[in-house]
Tab-separated table of C-alpha atoms in Angstrom:
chain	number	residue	atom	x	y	z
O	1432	UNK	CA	64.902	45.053	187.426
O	1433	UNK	CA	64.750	42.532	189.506
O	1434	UNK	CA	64.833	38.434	187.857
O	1435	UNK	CA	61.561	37.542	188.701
O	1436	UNK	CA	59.692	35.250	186.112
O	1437	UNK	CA	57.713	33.117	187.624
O	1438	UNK	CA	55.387	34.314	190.738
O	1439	UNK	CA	53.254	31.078	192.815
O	1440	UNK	CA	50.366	31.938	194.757
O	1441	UNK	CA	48.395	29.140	196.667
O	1442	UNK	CA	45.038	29.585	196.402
O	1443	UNK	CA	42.628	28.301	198.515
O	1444	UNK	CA	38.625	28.944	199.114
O	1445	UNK	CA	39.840	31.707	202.351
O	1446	UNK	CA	38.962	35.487	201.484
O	1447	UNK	CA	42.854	36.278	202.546
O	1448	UNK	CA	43.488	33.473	199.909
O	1449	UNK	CA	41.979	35.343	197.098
O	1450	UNK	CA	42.732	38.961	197.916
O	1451	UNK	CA	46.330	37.718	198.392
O	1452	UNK	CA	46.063	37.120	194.468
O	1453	UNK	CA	45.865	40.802	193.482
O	1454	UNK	CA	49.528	41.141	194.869
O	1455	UNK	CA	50.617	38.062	193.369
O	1456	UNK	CA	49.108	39.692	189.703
O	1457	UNK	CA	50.119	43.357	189.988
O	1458	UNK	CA	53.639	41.361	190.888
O	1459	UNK	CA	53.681	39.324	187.861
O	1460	UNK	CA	52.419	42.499	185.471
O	1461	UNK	CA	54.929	44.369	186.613
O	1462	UNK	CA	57.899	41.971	185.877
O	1463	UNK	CA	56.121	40.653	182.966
O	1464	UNK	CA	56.041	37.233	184.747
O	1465	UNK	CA	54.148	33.676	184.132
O	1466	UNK	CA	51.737	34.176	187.026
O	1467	UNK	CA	51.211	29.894	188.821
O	1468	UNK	CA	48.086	29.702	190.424
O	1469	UNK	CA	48.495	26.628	192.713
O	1470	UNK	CA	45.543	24.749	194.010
O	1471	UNK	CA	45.090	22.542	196.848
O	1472	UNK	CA	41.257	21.870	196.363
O	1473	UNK	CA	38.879	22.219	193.453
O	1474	UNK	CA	37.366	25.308	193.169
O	1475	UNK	CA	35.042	26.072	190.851
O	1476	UNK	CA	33.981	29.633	192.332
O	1477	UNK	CA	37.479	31.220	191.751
O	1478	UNK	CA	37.795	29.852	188.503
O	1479	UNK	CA	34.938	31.701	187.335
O	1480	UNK	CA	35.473	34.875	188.673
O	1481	UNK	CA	39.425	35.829	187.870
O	1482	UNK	CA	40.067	38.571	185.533
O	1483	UNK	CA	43.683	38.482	184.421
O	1484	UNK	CA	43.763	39.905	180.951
O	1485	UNK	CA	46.482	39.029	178.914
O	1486	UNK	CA	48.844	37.850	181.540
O	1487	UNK	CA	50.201	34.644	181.211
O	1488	UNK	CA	48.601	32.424	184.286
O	1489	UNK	CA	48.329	28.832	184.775
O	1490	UNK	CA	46.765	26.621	187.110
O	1491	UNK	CA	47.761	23.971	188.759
O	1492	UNK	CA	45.887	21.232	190.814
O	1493	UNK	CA	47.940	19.273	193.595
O	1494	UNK	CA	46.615	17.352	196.916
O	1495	UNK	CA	48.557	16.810	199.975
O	1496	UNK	CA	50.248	18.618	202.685
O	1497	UNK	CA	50.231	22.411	201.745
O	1498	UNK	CA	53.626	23.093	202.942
O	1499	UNK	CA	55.337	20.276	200.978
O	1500	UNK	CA	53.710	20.653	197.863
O	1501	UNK	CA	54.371	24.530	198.189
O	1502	UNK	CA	58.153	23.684	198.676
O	1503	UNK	CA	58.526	20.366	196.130
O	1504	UNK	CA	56.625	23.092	193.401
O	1505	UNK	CA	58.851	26.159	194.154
O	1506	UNK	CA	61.966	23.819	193.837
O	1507	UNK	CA	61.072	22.198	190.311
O	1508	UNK	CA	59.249	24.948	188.339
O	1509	UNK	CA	62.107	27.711	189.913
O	1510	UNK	CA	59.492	29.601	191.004
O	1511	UNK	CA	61.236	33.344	191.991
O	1512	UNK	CA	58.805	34.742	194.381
O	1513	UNK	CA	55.898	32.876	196.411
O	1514	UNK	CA	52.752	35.317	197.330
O	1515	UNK	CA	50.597	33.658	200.290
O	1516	UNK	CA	48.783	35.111	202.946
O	1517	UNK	CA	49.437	34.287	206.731
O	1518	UNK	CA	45.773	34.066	207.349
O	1519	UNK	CA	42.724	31.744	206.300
O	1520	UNK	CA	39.980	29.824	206.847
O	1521	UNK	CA	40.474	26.895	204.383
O	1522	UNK	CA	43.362	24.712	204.492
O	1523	UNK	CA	45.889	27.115	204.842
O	1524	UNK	CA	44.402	27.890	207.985
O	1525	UNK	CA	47.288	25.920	209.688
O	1526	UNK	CA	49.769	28.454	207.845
O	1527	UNK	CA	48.755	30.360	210.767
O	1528	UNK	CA	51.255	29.149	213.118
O	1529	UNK	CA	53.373	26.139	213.974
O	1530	UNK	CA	55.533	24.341	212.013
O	1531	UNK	CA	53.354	24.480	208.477
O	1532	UNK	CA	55.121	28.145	208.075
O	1533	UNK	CA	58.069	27.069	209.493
O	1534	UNK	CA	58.572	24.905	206.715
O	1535	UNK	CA	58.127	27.017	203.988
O	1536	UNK	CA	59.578	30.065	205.092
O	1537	UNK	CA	62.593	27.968	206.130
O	1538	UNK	CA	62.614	24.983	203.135
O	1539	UNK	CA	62.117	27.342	199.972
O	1540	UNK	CA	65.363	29.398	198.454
O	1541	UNK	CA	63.179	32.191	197.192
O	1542	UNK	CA	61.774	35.000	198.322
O	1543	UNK	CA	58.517	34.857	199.791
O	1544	UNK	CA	55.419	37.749	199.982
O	1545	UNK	CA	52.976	37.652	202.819
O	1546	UNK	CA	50.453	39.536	203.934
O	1547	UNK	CA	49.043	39.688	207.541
O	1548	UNK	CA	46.772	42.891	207.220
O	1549	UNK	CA	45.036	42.501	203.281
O	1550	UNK	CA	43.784	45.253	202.228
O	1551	UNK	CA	41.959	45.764	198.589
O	1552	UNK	CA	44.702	47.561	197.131
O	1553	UNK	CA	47.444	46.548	194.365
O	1554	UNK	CA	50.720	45.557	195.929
O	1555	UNK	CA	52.481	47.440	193.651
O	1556	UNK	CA	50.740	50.562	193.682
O	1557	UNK	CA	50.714	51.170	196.827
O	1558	UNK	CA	54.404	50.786	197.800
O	1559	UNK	CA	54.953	53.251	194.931
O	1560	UNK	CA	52.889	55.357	197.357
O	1561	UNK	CA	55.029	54.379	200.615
O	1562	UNK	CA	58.959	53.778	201.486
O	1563	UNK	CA	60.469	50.229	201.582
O	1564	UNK	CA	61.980	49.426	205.037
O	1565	UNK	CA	64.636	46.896	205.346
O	1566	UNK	CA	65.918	44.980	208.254
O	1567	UNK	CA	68.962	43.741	208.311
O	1568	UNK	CA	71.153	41.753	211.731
O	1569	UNK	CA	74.508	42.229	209.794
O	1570	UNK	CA	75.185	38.951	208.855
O	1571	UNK	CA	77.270	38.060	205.902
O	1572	UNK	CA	74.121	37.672	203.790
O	1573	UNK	CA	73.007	41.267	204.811
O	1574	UNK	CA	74.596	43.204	201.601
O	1575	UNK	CA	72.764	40.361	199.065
O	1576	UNK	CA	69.484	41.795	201.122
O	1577	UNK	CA	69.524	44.945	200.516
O	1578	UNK	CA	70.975	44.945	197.083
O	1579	UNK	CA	67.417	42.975	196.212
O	1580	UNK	CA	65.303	45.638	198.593
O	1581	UNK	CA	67.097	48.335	196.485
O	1582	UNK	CA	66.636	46.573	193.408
O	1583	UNK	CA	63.044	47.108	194.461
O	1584	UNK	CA	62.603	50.316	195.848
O	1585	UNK	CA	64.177	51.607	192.073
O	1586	UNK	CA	61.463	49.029	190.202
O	1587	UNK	CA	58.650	50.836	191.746
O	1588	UNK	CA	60.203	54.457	192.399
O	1589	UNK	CA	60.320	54.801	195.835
O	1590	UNK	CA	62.624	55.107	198.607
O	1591	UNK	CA	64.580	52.407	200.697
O	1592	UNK	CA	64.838	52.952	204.537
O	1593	UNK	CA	67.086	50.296	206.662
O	1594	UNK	CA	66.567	49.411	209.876
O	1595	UNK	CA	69.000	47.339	212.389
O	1596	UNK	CA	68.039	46.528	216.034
O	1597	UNK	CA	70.607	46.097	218.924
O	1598	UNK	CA	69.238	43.650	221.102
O	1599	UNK	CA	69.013	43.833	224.820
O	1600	UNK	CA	71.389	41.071	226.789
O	1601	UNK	CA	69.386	38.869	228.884
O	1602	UNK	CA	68.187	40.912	232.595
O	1603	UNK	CA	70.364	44.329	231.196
O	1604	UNK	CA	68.990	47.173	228.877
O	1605	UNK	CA	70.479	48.782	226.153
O	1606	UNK	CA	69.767	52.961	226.423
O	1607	UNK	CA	70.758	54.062	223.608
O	1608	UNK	CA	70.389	57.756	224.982
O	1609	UNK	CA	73.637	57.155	227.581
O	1610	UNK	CA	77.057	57.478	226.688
O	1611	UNK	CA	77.469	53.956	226.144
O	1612	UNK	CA	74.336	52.976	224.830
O	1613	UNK	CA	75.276	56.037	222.266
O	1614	UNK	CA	78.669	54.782	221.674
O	1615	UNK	CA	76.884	51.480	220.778
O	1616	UNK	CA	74.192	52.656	218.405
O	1617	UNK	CA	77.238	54.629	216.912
O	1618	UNK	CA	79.704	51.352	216.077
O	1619	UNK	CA	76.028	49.686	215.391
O	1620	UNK	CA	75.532	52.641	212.398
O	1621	UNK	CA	78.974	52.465	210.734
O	1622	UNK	CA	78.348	48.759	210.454
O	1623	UNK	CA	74.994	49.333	208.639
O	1624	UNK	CA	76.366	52.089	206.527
O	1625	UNK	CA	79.359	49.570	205.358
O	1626	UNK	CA	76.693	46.854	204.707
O	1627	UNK	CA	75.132	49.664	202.804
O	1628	UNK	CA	77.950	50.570	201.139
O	1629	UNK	CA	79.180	46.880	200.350
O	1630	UNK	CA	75.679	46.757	198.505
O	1631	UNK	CA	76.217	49.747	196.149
O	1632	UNK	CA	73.452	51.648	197.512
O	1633	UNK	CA	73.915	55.081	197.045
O	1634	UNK	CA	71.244	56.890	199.694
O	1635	UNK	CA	68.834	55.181	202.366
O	1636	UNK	CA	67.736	56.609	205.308
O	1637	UNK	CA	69.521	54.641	208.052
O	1638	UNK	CA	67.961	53.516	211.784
O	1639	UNK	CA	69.420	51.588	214.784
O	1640	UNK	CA	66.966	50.952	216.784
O	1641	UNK	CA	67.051	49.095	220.683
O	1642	UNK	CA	64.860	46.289	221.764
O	1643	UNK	CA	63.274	43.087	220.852
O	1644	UNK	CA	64.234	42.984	217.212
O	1645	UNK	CA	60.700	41.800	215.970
O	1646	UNK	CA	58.622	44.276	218.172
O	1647	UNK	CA	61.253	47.062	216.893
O	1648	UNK	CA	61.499	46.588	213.078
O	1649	UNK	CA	57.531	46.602	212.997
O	1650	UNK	CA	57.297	49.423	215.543
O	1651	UNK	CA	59.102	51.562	213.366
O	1652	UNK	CA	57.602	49.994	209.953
O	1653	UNK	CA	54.268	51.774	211.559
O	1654	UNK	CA	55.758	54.667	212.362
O	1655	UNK	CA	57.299	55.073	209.248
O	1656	UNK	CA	54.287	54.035	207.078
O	1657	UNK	CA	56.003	51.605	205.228
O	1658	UNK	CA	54.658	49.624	202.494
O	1659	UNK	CA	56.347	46.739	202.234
O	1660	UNK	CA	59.077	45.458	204.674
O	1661	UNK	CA	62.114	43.331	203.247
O	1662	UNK	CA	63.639	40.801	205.795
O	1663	UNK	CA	66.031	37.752	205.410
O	1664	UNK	CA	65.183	34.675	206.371
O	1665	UNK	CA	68.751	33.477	207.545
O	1666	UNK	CA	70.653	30.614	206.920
O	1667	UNK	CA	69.523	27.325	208.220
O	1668	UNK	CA	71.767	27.322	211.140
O	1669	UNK	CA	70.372	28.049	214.341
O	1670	UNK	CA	73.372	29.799	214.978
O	1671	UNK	CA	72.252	32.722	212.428
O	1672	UNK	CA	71.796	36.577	213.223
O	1673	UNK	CA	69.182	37.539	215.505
O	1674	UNK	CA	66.915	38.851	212.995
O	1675	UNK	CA	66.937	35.065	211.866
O	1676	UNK	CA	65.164	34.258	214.760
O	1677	UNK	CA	62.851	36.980	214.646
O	1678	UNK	CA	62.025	36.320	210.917
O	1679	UNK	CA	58.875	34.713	211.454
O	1680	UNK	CA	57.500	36.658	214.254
O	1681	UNK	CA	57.644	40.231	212.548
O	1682	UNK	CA	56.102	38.228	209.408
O	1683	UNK	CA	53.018	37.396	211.821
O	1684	UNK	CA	53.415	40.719	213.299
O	1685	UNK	CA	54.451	43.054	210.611
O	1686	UNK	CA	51.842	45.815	209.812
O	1687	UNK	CA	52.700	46.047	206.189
O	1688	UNK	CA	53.301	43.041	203.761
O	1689	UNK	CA	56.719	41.584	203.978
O	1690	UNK	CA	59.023	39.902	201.862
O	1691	UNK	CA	61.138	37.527	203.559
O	1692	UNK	CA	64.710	36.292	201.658
């Protein structure tokens, strides 16, 4: 299973806020994990209301800037998986866009959940119900990607799909459907299928799609139905994969939750 002991979700007085904490518990349940409850304002009404059983959740109170005490917390407590939504009306309304995100998509060293489109549902549950779709740009960090997505897909029983997009040059097309587009996507494939193999996976269903890479992985993440999409984040060099620079527009766009690495 995969190492994941202690899941942080920032919790604010925003509907998206709250609902965002069903994902963060059916997380923590499933990996038998402490479950950190971060606060950025007092707030009496949650407090009141949370069910959690017997899993192990504390709370924490902190004020400042959201994205730096999100960060400085996820650094010191080694926290192995942030849950936060991408929407809200309280103070992580600025999470929306900008450089808020930025930061802690691009400061933090592990994987973070959001979700743009929260529905009542458990996390968990429901990508038992649906395939995992993973993006990778074939960068050296690609095989470390999907080893975690797979890692996943076997936690919750389910099947791993990867997806890598060939990018269009500046004014030119890419046609996959012509000879050379198709002699392309072919040389694109083989390099997916090594990264694949590299990882030890032993079946996923493989696509190389054309395009825009964020409008294309979520494009087919609809059409597929996924339930959770699995991206990486990139190093910090602008210099990174494609998909790097992408990262944060299929989060905003994605329409499934996605887990960003």
């Amino acid at each position: 299973m995969l190492p994941i002991r202690r899941v942080l979700a920032p919790v604010d007085r925003s509907e998206y806020s709250i609902r965002m904490i069903s994902y963060a518990q059916t997380v923590a349940a499933r990996y038998g994990a402490e479950l950190v409850l971060l606060h950025v304002e007092r707030d009496e009404e949650l407090t009141s209301k949370d069910p959690f059983g017997d899993l192990n959740v504390r709370r924490v109170l902190y004020e400042g800037d959201p994205a730096d005490i999100i960060t400085g917390f996820a650094k010191s407590e080694r926290v192995d998986l942030i849950v936060m939504p991408t929407h809200g009306r309280g103070i992580f309304r600025r999470l929306l866009i900008g450089s808020v995100t930025a930061k802690v998509l691009h400061d933090v060293h592990c994987p973070v959940l959001t979700g743009t489109h929260i529905e009542e549902q458990l996390l968990v549950e429901y990508v038992e119900r649906h395939d995992v779709l993973c993006a990778v740009d074939l960068s050296p960090e690609s095989p470390e990607i999907l080893k975690w997505a797979a890692q996943l897909t076997a936690d919750c029983h389910t099947r791993l799909d990867v997806v890598h997009v060939v990018p269009a040059l500046p004014g030119h097309s890419v046609t996959l459907s012509n000879d050379w587009g198709a002699e392309v996507a072919k040389m694109a494939r083989q390099e997916v299928d090594r990264a694949v193999c590299a990882a030890g996976i032993g079946a996923a269903g493989v696509f190389v799609e054309e395009g825009e890479p964020a409008k294309a992985v979520c494009s087919l993440a609809s059409k597929l139905g996924s339930g959770l999409l699995v991206i990486d984040r990139g190093p910090r060099d602008p210099t990174g994969g494609r998909l790097t620079t992408h990262a944060y527009a299929i989060v905003r766009q994605s329409p499934c939750p996605v887990v960003s690495i």
